[in-house]
Each structure stands twice: as structure tokens, then as C-alpha cells.
XYZ file of N, CA and C in Angstrom:
789
model
N -7.911 -23.473 25.331
C -8.839 -22.146 25.521
C -8.193 -20.969 24.536
N -6.873 -20.802 24.517
C -6.243 -19.716 23.539
C -6.598 -20.224 22.320
N -6.500 -21.430 21.749
C -6.631 -21.857 20.298
C -7.965 -21.389 20.142
N -9.047 -21.788 20.905
C -10.566 -21.588 20.680
C -10.604 -20.271 20.469
N -9.908 -19.142 21.138
C -10.061 -17.661 21.044
C -9.558 -17.359 19.487
N -8.635 -17.853 19.104
C -8.114 -17.534 17.880
C -9.300 -18.017 16.773
N -9.628 -19.103 16.829
C -10.739 -19.756 15.896
C -11.837 -18.705 15.949
N -12.279 -18.203 17.238
C -13.471 -17.445 17.310
C -13.032 -16.205 16.686
N -12.070 -15.672 16.885
C -11.498 -14.374 16.110
C -11.670 -14.419 14.716
N -11.238 -15.606 14.099
C -11.371 -15.803 12.673
C -12.709 -15.965 12.360
N -13.565 -16.535 13.141
C -14.966 -16.615 12.670
C -15.707 -15.361 12.709
N -15.113 -14.418 13.776
C -15.928 -13.164 13.853
C -15.508 -12.394 12.656
N -14.290 -12.243 12.183
C -13.625 -11.392 11.131
C -14.547 -12.000 9.891
N -14.563 -13.348 9.614
C -15.034 -13.977 8.555
C -16.574 -13.431 8.232
N -17.296 -13.564 9.432
C -18.784 -12.958 9.423
C -18.796 -11.375 8.931
N -17.877 -10.475 9.473
C -17.751 -9.142 8.857
C -17.580 -9.099 7.478
N -16.467 -9.964 7.247
C -16.205 -9.782 5.749
C -17.274 -10.420 4.828
N -18.039 -11.481 5.190
C -19.118 -11.820 4.509
C -20.062 -10.956 4.429
N -20.366 -9.964 5.324
C -21.329 -9.136 5.376
C -21.300 -7.954 4.576
N -19.979 -7.497 4.721
C -19.500 -6.095 4.262
C -18.730 -6.050 2.927
N -17.921 -7.209 2.932
C -16.832 -7.199 1.822
C -15.552 -6.476 2.294
N -15.712 -6.012 3.378
C -14.343 -5.131 3.874
C -13.240 -6.153 4.230
N -11.936 -5.762 3.810
C -10.869 -6.895 3.934
C -10.539 -7.241 5.281
N -10.525 -8.527 5.448
C -10.098 -9.164 6.910
C -8.956 -8.342 7.535
N -8.048 -7.798 6.885
C -6.834 -7.205 7.459
C -7.283 -6.201 8.328
N -8.126 -5.365 7.797
C -8.724 -4.169 8.631
C -9.061 -4.481 9.980
N -9.454 -5.573 10.306
C -10.010 -6.122 11.569
C -8.931 -7.169 12.075
N -8.462 -8.259 11.476
C -7.620 -9.250 12.022
C -6.358 -8.549 12.543
N -5.535 -7.701 11.828
C -4.350 -7.210 12.276
C -4.486 -6.595 13.743
N -5.326 -5.541 13.827
C -5.700 -4.803 15.094
C -5.895 -5.847 16.179
N -6.794 -6.782 15.922
C -7.289 -7.748 16.974
C -6.086 -8.555 17.390
N -5.344 -9.054 16.465
C -3.882 -9.746 16.844
C -2.983 -8.973 17.728
N -2.950 -7.874 17.224
C -1.912 -6.831 18.203
C -2.649 -6.536 19.530
N -3.720 -6.028 19.626
C -4.456 -5.494 20.804
C -4.968 -6.652 21.808
N -5.464 -7.746 21.377
C -6.166 -8.867 22.175
C -5.357 -9.844 22.395
N -4.231 -10.219 21.580
C -3.481 -11.437 21.540
C -1.760 -11.106 21.831
N -1.654 -9.784 21.654
C -0.185 -9.347 22.106
C 0.798 -10.079 21.020
N 0.350 -10.143 19.538
C 1.101 -10.645 18.800
C 2.038 -9.365 18.212
N 3.234 -9.591 17.952
C 4.236 -8.451 17.524
C 3.606 -7.882 16.003
N 3.570 -6.722 15.855
C 2.986 -6.289 14.648
C 3.653 -6.807 13.375
N 4.982 -7.340 13.246
C 5.467 -7.838 12.121
C 4.963 -9.186 11.798
N 4.672 -9.854 12.986
C 4.035 -11.212 12.983
C 2.700 -11.146 12.359
N 1.936 -10.155 13.200
C 0.633 -9.868 12.955
C 0.285 -9.762 11.388
N 1.105 -8.820 10.774
C 1.004 -8.415 9.418
C 1.186 -9.518 8.507
N 2.252 -10.204 8.829
C 2.623 -11.343 7.878
C 1.782 -12.503 7.828
N 1.266 -12.946 9.042
C 0.240 -13.907 9.115
C -1.120 -13.548 8.447
N -1.490 -12.109 8.767
C -2.719 -11.800 8.225
C -2.760 -11.568 6.621
N -1.397 -11.327 6.044
C -1.486 -11.310 4.545
C -1.875 -12.615 3.903
N -1.422 -13.633 4.606
C -1.710 -15.071 3.970
C -3.053 -15.315 4.291
N -3.600 -14.888 5.536
C -4.994 -15.213 5.989
C -5.834 -14.482 4.803
N -5.458 -13.310 4.233
C -6.380 -12.554 3.425
C -6.169 -13.377 2.094
N -5.092 -13.725 1.631
C -4.871 -14.386 0.355
C -5.906 -15.616 0.254
N -5.765 -16.572 1.353
C -6.359 -17.744 1.306
C -7.929 -17.662 1.398
N -8.456 -16.561 1.990
C -9.753 -16.401 2.274
C -10.396 -15.943 0.976
N -9.613 -15.043 0.275
C -10.236 -14.400 -1.078
C -10.111 -15.247 -2.285
N -9.254 -16.392 -2.183
C -9.176 -17.186 -3.316
C -10.494 -17.845 -3.789
N -11.282 -18.294 -2.683
C -12.655 -18.790 -2.916
C -13.421 -17.791 -3.692
N -13.423 -16.718 -3.132
C -14.319 -15.723 -3.535
C -14.125 -15.364 -4.981
N -12.707 -15.232 -5.284
C -12.298 -14.892 -6.533
C -12.771 -15.740 -7.760
N -12.491 -17.214 -7.287
C -13.122 -18.405 -8.238
C -14.439 -18.330 -8.475
N -15.237 -17.920 -7.435
C -16.787 -17.765 -7.613
C -17.045 -16.706 -8.461
N -16.536 -15.573 -8.241
C -16.812 -14.283 -9.173
C -16.318 -14.417 -10.479
N -15.013 -15.230 -10.764
C -14.691 -15.626 -12.118
C -15.562 -16.566 -13.014
N -16.100 -17.545 -12.198
C -17.034 -18.229 -12.849
C -18.406 -17.547 -13.295
N -18.823 -16.700 -12.499
C -20.047 -15.507 -12.761
C -19.533 -14.549 -13.833
N -18.297 -14.557 -14.169
C -17.829 -13.644 -15.217
C -18.058 -12.110 -14.855
N -17.880 -11.961 -13.602
C -17.858 -10.639 -12.979
C -16.489 -9.764 -12.823
N -15.418 -10.616 -12.939
C -14.130 -10.040 -12.866
C -13.436 -9.410 -14.093
N -13.320 -8.236 -14.144
C -12.602 -7.551 -15.423
C -10.908 -7.592 -15.119
N -10.620 -8.597 -15.833
C -9.156 -9.083 -15.681
C -8.376 -7.747 -16.231
N -8.697 -6.955 -17.144
C -7.906 -5.741 -17.518
C -7.799 -4.885 -16.329
N -8.862 -4.524 -15.678
C -8.811 -3.827 -14.472
C -7.642 -4.371 -13.478
N -7.849 -5.820 -13.091
C -6.922 -6.416 -12.123
C -5.509 -6.152 -12.659
N -5.232 -6.467 -14.004
C -3.854 -6.293 -14.535
C -3.314 -4.697 -14.330
N -4.147 -3.690 -14.413
C -3.835 -2.441 -14.361
C -3.427 -2.025 -12.778
N -4.172 -2.441 -11.893
C -3.668 -2.305 -10.527
C -2.517 -3.040 -10.267
N -2.483 -4.419 -10.597
C -1.389 -5.337 -10.397
C -0.136 -4.849 -10.792
N -0.052 -4.163 -12.015
C 1.148 -3.632 -12.472
C 1.925 -2.783 -11.634
N 1.123 -1.976 -10.833
C 1.702 -0.986 -9.852
C 1.822 -1.609 -8.526
N 1.036 -2.573 -8.185
C 1.137 -3.069 -6.702
C 1.990 -4.075 -6.531
N 2.125 -5.048 -7.311
C 3.052 -6.054 -7.361
C 4.664 -5.619 -7.074
N 4.992 -4.978 -8.183
C 6.360 -4.133 -7.989
C 6.415 -3.440 -6.601
N 5.679 -2.750 -6.319
C 5.749 -1.904 -5.020
C 5.960 -2.987 -3.722
N 5.060 -4.011 -4.114
C 5.271 -4.866 -2.580
C 6.697 -5.517 -2.734
N 7.275 -5.866 -3.873
C 8.519 -6.594 -3.972
C 9.552 -5.445 -3.431
N 9.385 -4.229 -3.814
C 10.511 -3.278 -3.249
C 10.204 -3.032 -1.743
N 9.111 -3.178 -1.282
C 8.857 -2.908 0.189
C 9.362 -4.045 0.857
N 9.239 -5.302 0.318
C 9.776 -6.391 1.023
C 11.228 -6.269 1.118
N 11.922 -6.020 -0.119
C 13.278 -5.831 -0.015
C 13.951 -4.855 1.019
N 13.074 -3.649 1.130
C 13.452 -2.729 2.227
C 13.387 -3.313 3.395
N 12.143 -4.193 3.740
C 12.134 -4.650 5.165
C 13.117 -5.823 5.318
N 13.617 -6.436 4.357
C 14.808 -7.451 4.606
C 15.925 -6.722 4.805
N 16.082 -5.411 4.193
C 17.442 -4.741 4.427
C 17.416 -4.125 5.833
N 16.266 -3.681 6.261
C 16.243 -2.951 7.590
C 16.024 -3.978 8.725
N 15.509 -5.023 8.584
C 15.209 -5.956 9.511
C 13.656 -5.843 9.915
N 12.909 -6.722 9.626
C 11.443 -6.568 10.000
C 11.284 -6.483 11.457
N 12.181 -7.135 12.455
C 11.857 -7.021 13.569
C 12.702 -6.049 14.507
N 13.267 -4.848 13.774
C 14.008 -3.825 14.457
C 12.856 -2.952 14.952
N 13.177 -2.319 16.089
C 12.316 -1.511 16.748
C 11.868 -0.349 15.752
N 12.654 0.083 14.981
C 12.366 1.169 14.048
C 11.148 0.731 13.030
N 11.502 -0.315 12.366
C 10.740 -0.931 11.500
C 9.265 -1.297 12.327
N 9.392 -1.784 13.451
C 7.984 -2.139 14.271
C 7.199 -0.715 14.313
N 7.914 0.395 14.934
C 7.255 1.688 15.106
C 6.748 2.138 13.826
N 7.476 1.963 12.566
C 6.904 2.431 11.283
C 5.547 1.598 10.908
N 5.721 0.155 11.160
C 4.506 -0.692 10.827
C 3.172 -0.246 11.765
N 3.483 0.121 13.042
C 2.279 0.635 13.727
C 1.642 1.814 13.371
N 2.508 2.847 13.312
C 2.109 4.222 12.721
C 1.434 3.981 11.379
N 1.992 3.175 10.422
C 1.485 3.206 9.203
C 0.092 2.451 9.099
N -0.019 1.351 9.868
C -1.250 0.754 10.110
C -2.295 1.458 10.761
N -1.891 2.497 11.579
C -2.831 3.406 12.274
C -3.476 4.360 11.015
N -2.541 4.829 10.214
C -3.193 5.647 9.073
C -3.946 4.925 8.080
N -3.410 3.694 8.015
C -4.252 2.788 6.936
C -5.562 2.386 7.435
N -5.678 2.230 8.769
C -7.160 2.028 9.247
C -8.031 3.177 9.269
N -7.356 4.428 9.466
C -8.181 5.661 9.376
C -8.572 5.777 8.006
N -7.771 5.630 6.987
C -8.290 5.765 5.497
C -9.238 4.774 5.296
N -9.074 3.464 5.753
C -10.134 2.441 5.628
C -11.537 2.736 6.183
N -11.445 3.293 7.441
C -12.516 3.739 8.148
C -13.268 4.899 7.304
N -12.708 5.783 6.771
C -13.201 7.013 6.030
C -13.818 6.229 4.738
N -13.014 5.366 3.956
C -13.607 4.573 2.831
C -14.746 3.787 3.128
N -14.805 3.212 4.301
C -16.117 2.405 4.640
C -17.364 3.241 4.773
N -16.790 4.348 5.587
C -18.254 5.413 5.833
C -18.887 5.833 4.515
N -17.567 6.133 3.492
C -18.141 6.846 2.249
C -18.995 5.834 1.510
N -18.644 4.631 1.332
C -19.204 3.499 0.739
C -20.536 3.212 1.509
N -20.793 3.369 2.824
C -21.989 3.333 3.528
C -22.916 4.282 3.039
N -22.392 5.615 2.947
C -23.373 6.757 2.671
C -23.500 7.002 1.207
N -22.607 6.586 0.249
C -22.579 6.872 -1.208
C -22.612 5.307 -1.967
N -23.075 4.391 -1.141
C -22.805 3.056 -1.823
C -23.633 2.926 -3.180
N -24.762 3.562 -3.245
C -25.554 3.418 -4.345
C -25.247 4.294 -5.376
N -24.228 5.024 -5.361
C -23.774 6.116 -6.466
C -23.107 5.379 -7.725
N -22.620 4.319 -7.505
C -22.061 3.599 -8.740
C -23.278 2.941 -9.657
N -22.799 2.960 -10.815
C -23.955 2.332 -11.722
C -24.143 0.806 -11.520
N -25.375 0.433 -11.823
C -25.729 -1.074 -11.609
C -25.131 -2.008 -12.686
N -25.316 -1.333 -13.984
C -24.808 -2.167 -15.221
C -23.899 -1.410 -16.000
N -23.419 -1.981 -16.831
C -22.650 -1.399 -17.950
C -23.506 -1.131 -19.193
N -23.410 0.139 -19.612
C -24.292 0.555 -20.684
C -23.789 -0.285 -22.017
N -24.724 -0.956 -22.821
C -24.240 -1.730 -23.894
C -23.418 -1.004 -24.893
N -22.239 -1.764 -25.341
C -21.532 -0.968 -26.278
C -20.378 -0.262 -25.456
N -20.451 -0.138 -24.164
C -19.403 0.791 -23.477
C -18.427 -0.099 -22.499
N -18.727 -1.429 -22.755
C -17.860 -2.166 -21.831
C -16.487 -2.126 -21.738
N -15.844 -1.948 -22.996
C -14.254 -1.584 -22.932
C -14.108 -0.312 -22.410
N -14.952 0.830 -22.496
C -14.966 2.204 -22.126
C -14.701 2.335 -20.477
N -15.805 1.224 -20.027
C -16.011 1.157 -18.433
C -14.769 0.573 -17.761
N -14.063 -0.265 -18.501
C -12.803 -0.885 -17.828
C -11.527 -0.019 -18.245
N -11.858 1.111 -18.847
C -10.571 2.031 -19.022
C -10.538 2.939 -17.991
N -9.442 3.145 -17.448
C -9.322 4.288 -16.245
C -9.348 5.738 -16.782
N -9.527 6.578 -15.865
C -9.471 8.075 -16.391
C -8.137 8.407 -17.004
N -7.051 7.890 -16.573
C -5.850 8.054 -17.209
C -4.845 6.705 -16.957
N -4.216 6.246 -17.950
C -3.411 4.981 -17.849
C -2.600 4.944 -16.697
N -2.013 6.077 -16.248
C -0.946 6.035 -15.077
C -1.585 6.019 -13.876
N -2.829 6.349 -13.693
C -3.342 6.408 -12.310
C -3.659 5.021 -11.584
N -4.083 4.094 -12.455
C -3.981 2.686 -11.791
C -2.705 2.287 -11.291
N -1.582 2.553 -12.079
C -0.261 2.275 -11.667
C 0.356 3.091 -10.326
N -0.103 4.318 -10.261
C 0.157 5.144 -9.151
C -0.497 4.615 -7.876
N -1.820 4.449 -7.913
C -2.676 4.083 -6.835
C -2.331 2.627 -6.484
N -2.159 1.885 -7.568
C -1.570 0.303 -7.201
C -0.380 0.098 -6.338
N 0.626 1.232 -6.755
C 1.898 1.175 -6.141
C 1.687 1.783 -4.507
N 0.698 2.575 -4.368
C 0.521 3.005 -3.041
C -0.250 1.904 -2.250
N -1.209 1.408 -2.753
C -1.854 0.246 -2.076
C -0.971 -0.971 -1.827
N -0.119 -1.234 -2.842
C 0.823 -2.294 -2.694
C 1.769 -2.126 -1.462
N 2.321 -0.847 -1.586
C 3.248 -0.486 -0.346
C 2.378 -0.764 0.993
N 1.210 -0.032 1.099
C 0.694 -0.033 2.170
C 0.274 -1.472 2.772
N -0.269 -2.212 1.921
C -0.673 -3.739 2.049
C 0.651 -4.493 2.733
N 1.765 -4.315 2.086
C 2.698 -5.015 2.514
C 3.464 -4.670 3.884
N 3.249 -3.448 4.072
C 3.746 -2.879 5.485
C 2.606 -3.271 6.585
N 1.293 -3.156 6.289
C 0.370 -3.083 7.354
C -0.751 -4.269 7.218
N -0.902 -4.803 6.009
C -1.879 -5.887 5.496
C -3.128 -5.391 5.233
N -3.292 -4.036 5.248
C -4.608 -3.257 5.197
C -4.325 -2.477 4.094
N -5.498 -2.336 3.408
C -5.629 -1.463 2.115
C -6.169 -1.909 0.822
N -6.164 -3.282 0.708
C -6.841 -3.901 -0.569
C -8.411 -4.038 -0.472
N -8.871 -3.820 0.771
C -10.336 -3.805 0.907
C -11.122 -2.717 0.578
N -11.625 -1.970 1.545
C -12.333 -0.734 1.426
C -11.650 0.555 0.725
N -10.225 0.531 0.905
C -9.525 1.606 0.240
C -9.578 1.206 -1.390
N -9.263 -0.114 -1.702
C -9.187 -0.564 -2.882
C -10.493 -0.267 -3.760
N -11.656 -0.537 -3.195
C -12.799 -0.293 -3.695
C -13.237 1.099 -3.917
N -12.753 1.978 -3.110
C -12.992 3.392 -3.162
C -11.967 3.897 -4.308
N -10.917 3.471 -4.483
C -10.028 3.878 -5.326
C -10.593 3.367 -6.924
N -11.115 2.298 -6.990
C -11.599 1.816 -8.200
C -12.897 2.586 -8.537
N -13.627 2.996 -7.686
C -14.809 3.774 -7.934
C -14.481 5.271 -8.487
N -13.356 5.690 -8.077
C -13.135 6.963 -8.605
C -12.307 6.695 -9.728
N -11.390 5.723 -10.277
C -10.869 5.517 -11.394
C -11.439 5.090 -12.492
N -12.672 4.250 -12.154
C -13.582 3.552 -13.386
C -15.000 3.970 -12.874
N -15.233 5.296 -13.033
C -16.769 5.680 -12.645
C -17.783 4.961 -13.523
N -17.510 4.449 -14.628
C -18.507 3.765 -15.367
C -18.679 2.265 -15.237
N -17.749 1.736 -14.297
C -17.833 0.221 -13.899
C -18.947 0.038 -12.763
N -19.961 -0.869 -13.001
C -20.705 -1.214 -12.021
C -20.104 -1.496 -10.644
N -20.977 -1.357 -9.614
C -20.420 -1.885 -8.263
C -19.972 -3.105 -8.142
N -20.838 -4.274 -8.603
C -20.499 -5.566 -8.405
C -19.108 -5.897 -9.126
N -18.887 -5.326 -10.245
C -17.561 -5.634 -10.923
C -16.422 -4.918 -10.211
N -16.763 -3.805 -9.695
C -15.706 -3.088 -8.870
C -15.318 -3.909 -7.703
N -16.154 -4.428 -7.086
C -15.931 -5.276 -5.896
C -15.306 -6.472 -6.268
N -15.594 -7.222 -7.456
C -15.044 -8.475 -8.015
C -13.621 -8.180 -8.166
N -13.260 -7.085 -9.011
C -12.045 -6.690 -9.329
C -11.131 -6.321 -8.251
N -11.616 -5.744 -7.217
C -10.803 -5.466 -5.871
C -10.487 -6.842 -5.134
N -11.246 -7.835 -5.091
C -11.159 -8.972 -4.404
C -10.172 -9.916 -5.192
N -10.391 -9.708 -6.814
C -9.277 -10.695 -7.522
C -8.004 -10.094 -7.526
N -7.672 -8.937 -7.584
C -6.315 -8.321 -7.564
C -5.737 -8.495 -6.201
N -6.477 -8.367 -5.027
C -5.795 -8.669 -3.723
C -5.294 -9.887 -3.542
N -5.740 -11.135 -4.298
C -5.313 -12.409 -4.082
C -3.646 -12.327 -4.409
N -3.520 -11.987 -5.671
C -1.847 -12.001 -5.810
C -1.050 -11.068 -5.102
N -1.645 -9.868 -4.741
C -0.856 -9.061 -4.101
C -0.560 -9.482 -2.578
N -1.574 -10.148 -2.039
C -1.499 -10.524 -0.390
C -0.628 -11.691 -0.563
N -0.887 -12.614 -1.718
C 0.080 -13.956 -1.739
C 1.458 -13.471 -1.780
N 1.750 -12.596 -2.571
C 3.142 -12.213 -2.956
C 3.719 -11.603 -1.629
N 3.020 -10.640 -1.066
C 3.549 -9.956 0.179
C 3.461 -10.820 1.299
N 2.538 -11.724 1.338
C 2.649 -12.895 2.570
C 3.706 -13.707 2.429
N 3.980 -14.250 1.206
C 5.267 -15.264 0.956
C 6.453 -14.440 1.344
N 6.627 -13.242 0.953
C 7.746 -12.415 1.144
C 7.997 -12.321 2.461
N 6.767 -11.970 3.396
C 7.045 -11.962 4.903
C 7.422 -13.322 5.518
N 6.800 -14.479 4.986
C 7.181 -15.929 5.415
C 8.548 -15.991 5.239
N 9.286 -15.428 4.081
C 10.671 -15.558 3.917
C 11.483 -14.865 4.841
N 10.902 -14.007 5.561
C 11.589 -13.096 6.640
C 11.147 -13.670 8.132
N 10.498 -14.753 8.002
C 10.170 -15.343 9.347
C 9.013 -14.556 10.088
N 8.251 -14.061 9.188
C 7.173 -13.104 9.687
C 5.709 -13.641 9.784
N 5.687 -15.047 9.590
C 4.326 -15.629 9.514
C 4.231 -16.877 10.559
N 3.245 -16.863 11.336
C 3.141 -17.996 12.351
C 2.008 -18.857 11.650
N 2.537 -20.102 11.065
C 1.635 -21.034 10.406
C 0.640 -21.504 11.308
N 1.120 -22.164 12.416
C -0.120 -22.727 13.311
C -1.223 -21.681 13.500
N -0.790 -20.450 13.838
C -1.989 -19.373 14.168
C -2.625 -18.997 12.891
N -2.006 -19.115 11.629
C -2.796 -19.051 10.448
C -3.906 -20.047 10.242
N -3.424 -21.294 10.462
C -4.366 -22.425 10.566
C -5.619 -22.291 11.325
N -5.377 -21.796 12.442
C -6.542 -21.654 13.472
C -7.562 -20.311 13.055
N -6.864 -19.390 12.483
C -7.719 -18.205 12.014
C -8.686 -18.639 10.775
N -7.759 -19.351 9.732
C -8.708 -20.002 8.734
C -9.703 -21.006 9.057
N -9.455 -21.703 10.102
C -10.422 -22.645 10.667
C -11.732 -21.812 11.011
N -11.528 -20.720 11.548
C -12.717 -19.989 11.966
C -13.309 -19.149 10.937
N -12.518 -18.334 10.013
C -13.040 -17.470 8.934
C -13.638 -18.152 7.829
N -13.380 -19.163 7.349
C -13.962 -19.648 6.329
C -15.454 -20.038 6.496
N -15.940 -20.781 7.596
C -17.400 -20.944 7.925
C -17.993 -19.689 8.386
N -17.355 -18.587 8.816
C -17.751 -17.249 9.258
C -18.133 -16.514 8.056
N -17.294 -16.634 6.955
C -17.668 -15.925 5.552
C -18.965 -16.587 5.258
N -19.115 -17.847 5.186
C -20.297 -18.519 4.747
C -21.507 -17.905 5.671
N -21.328 -17.849 6.865
C -22.543 -17.455 7.695
C -22.969 -15.881 7.326
N -21.695 -15.165 7.312
C -21.929 -13.602 6.978
C -22.489 -13.305 5.607
N -22.222 -14.189 4.411
C -22.841 -13.952 3.162
C -24.203 -14.317 3.143
N -24.655 -15.293 4.130
C -26.158 -15.575 4.176
C -26.836 -14.513 4.986
N -26.296 -14.141 5.736
C -26.895 -12.951 6.638
C -27.027 -11.531 6.045
N -26.151 -11.671 4.872
C -26.198 -10.070 4.285
C -27.490 -9.514 3.941
N -28.444 -10.495 3.374
C -29.702 -9.730 2.924
C -30.601 -9.432 4.069
N -30.213 -9.790 5.255
C -31.123 -9.691 6.575
C -30.870 -8.681 7.510
N -29.663 -8.245 7.298
C -28.952 -6.957 8.174
C -28.693 -5.844 7.398
N -29.235 -4.698 7.765
C -28.827 -3.446 7.204
C -27.340 -3.228 6.981
N -26.843 -3.072 5.810
C -25.488 -3.028 5.402
C -24.946 -1.751 5.873
N -25.803 -0.645 5.677
C -25.296 0.808 5.967
C -24.979 0.896 7.556
N -25.718 0.331 8.263
C -25.492 0.532 9.767
C -24.343 -0.331 10.261
N -24.046 -1.506 9.559
C -22.993 -2.186 9.840
C -21.576 -1.496 9.358
N -21.586 -1.002 8.317
C -20.473 -0.188 7.623
C -20.112 0.998 8.487
N -21.224 1.722 9.112
C -21.073 2.894 9.842
C -20.283 2.351 11.001
N -20.984 1.458 11.808
C -20.229 1.124 12.958
C -18.812 0.633 12.828
N -18.655 -0.160 11.781
C -17.418 -0.704 11.390
C -16.507 0.367 11.208
N -16.756 1.471 10.530
C -16.051 2.557 10.420
C -15.636 3.215 11.704
N -16.498 3.379 12.671
C -16.151 4.013 14.004
C -15.176 3.130 14.539
N -15.336 1.798 14.508
C -14.445 0.785 15.268
C -13.079 1.057 14.680
N -12.947 0.915 13.263
C -11.736 0.958 12.550
C -10.887 2.550 12.891
N -11.664 3.415 12.934
C -10.974 4.843 13.403
C -10.552 4.789 14.744
N -11.293 4.081 15.743
C -10.764 4.051 16.911
C -9.325 3.234 17.100
N -9.494 2.192 16.417
C -8.216 1.329 16.351
C -6.943 2.216 15.760
N -7.339 2.848 14.846
C -6.285 3.411 14.027
C -5.657 4.665 14.860
N -6.493 5.285 15.705
C -5.992 6.446 16.616
C -5.012 5.807 17.566
N -5.602 4.483 18.319
C -4.800 3.956 19.377
C -3.392 3.394 18.774
N -3.320 2.921 17.545
C -2.146 2.347 16.953
C -1.066 3.505 16.831
N -1.655 4.843 16.334
C -0.765 5.837 16.011
C -0.281 6.229 17.382
N -1.072 6.378 18.263
C -0.488 6.672 19.750
C 0.433 5.785 20.433
N 0.554 4.441 19.911
C 1.545 3.573 20.638
C 3.027 4.259 20.634
């Protein structure tokens, strides 16, 4: 029965990801902590690899459709991957299971969920603000950030946040990309966000695995539910009002964030 509950949790999160594109970490990590009493360090580590595997298929599909701007992916990865490695080194030095690190993880996770809630609500209300297509002749300009240093700085911030909490590469990443690349169409922003999240969550997840912070049997159960869930969610996308779902989701994430900060 407990195994079925994990599979159902993966299926539920997969549906939400398929419907909204919001990173599974925003939901999966709080679910594991609150409903299944999984330790924060184990929930974060397991969820990082959960996110990496679920987004690999989406990246391949988007790459075949030529929607991924790899230059944008490299810009963010140049900041996020080194930041993830530094954060992993600090976790190894301090001890991922220590009470102080556990407290830091839950507090940071709470803040990350509040930021994700705000970003999700912003996208629900302003989702149509981004351009739909790139103006012909301005493809290179659209993939150029406002300043070369900004992707490195924001990438480092997201890399640290993701490694500590498994949250940040979804709605927060999309919002950051909308600000840094205002000429980039929304489909390409989402595609770049999904693509750069794969190496980031894979590096962070494998780093957590080396610290013993990944429950492999649990990961298999979550993936068994999430992969068909994403398929169902993507097919329901055109039939359910996205703004309503994103607004409700932002309220749920904000509630979970406040609860975690209060722990």
C-alpha cells in the first residue's frame, strides 16, 4: 500500500508538470517531507534525480523540434554547474545529515517555494507578455542577455538553490529567462529552461548520491508514476484553463513554503 502511495504521488506530480511545466521539485520535495516523513536531505537528493530523468525526455523532444537555444543553456549552465559543485562540497564538509544543515535545507526550501509561488502566479497573470516568435534577422539578438554577467549570476543563484532544495529550475528559471531575454519567445524560454535543468539536476543529484542522500527504490516508484502522469497532463493541457491551475498551484506552494519556514 505504501509503494502504491509513492507511485500515485509521482503520477499526481507528473500530471501537474504536464499541465503547467512547473518543475516537479516544487511539489515532490514538500510531499515527501510532509506526507511520507522523508528526511529533508533524502527528499532533496532523490527529487533531484527524479527531476533529471523526467526532464530528459522533454529535452530530447524539444531539441528535435529545434526549440532549444543552446547558447542560452550554456550561459546559465556556466554559472549554475560550478555553483552546484561548490554547494555539494560544502554539504560534504558540513555533513548533509547534520541538524544544522537539515535546518538550513528546510528554511531555504521554504523560501524557494515562496519564490516559486510568486513566479508561478506572475506567469499565470502575465503569461502572454512574452513574444510568440522571433523577429526575422534578430535571432542572435534574442539569444543575447541584457548583460553577459547576468546569466552567470542568476545561474549561480539557481544552481545553489537547486542543490540545496531541488527547487528553482522550474518556474523561477522561466521567470529569470523572461527578464534576461525579453526578445526570446515563450516556447523557447520554456525549452531552454527544461534543457539546462537536466545537467544541473543530474550533477546535483549524483553529488547527493555520493553523499548517500538518494533513495533509489523510492526514486524508481516515483518515476513509475510520473512518466505516465506527464503524458496524461500534456494531453489535458488544452482542455483545462492553465491560469486557474497556476493560480491554485501558487497558493499551494506558498502554503507549503510558510509551513517549512515555520518548522
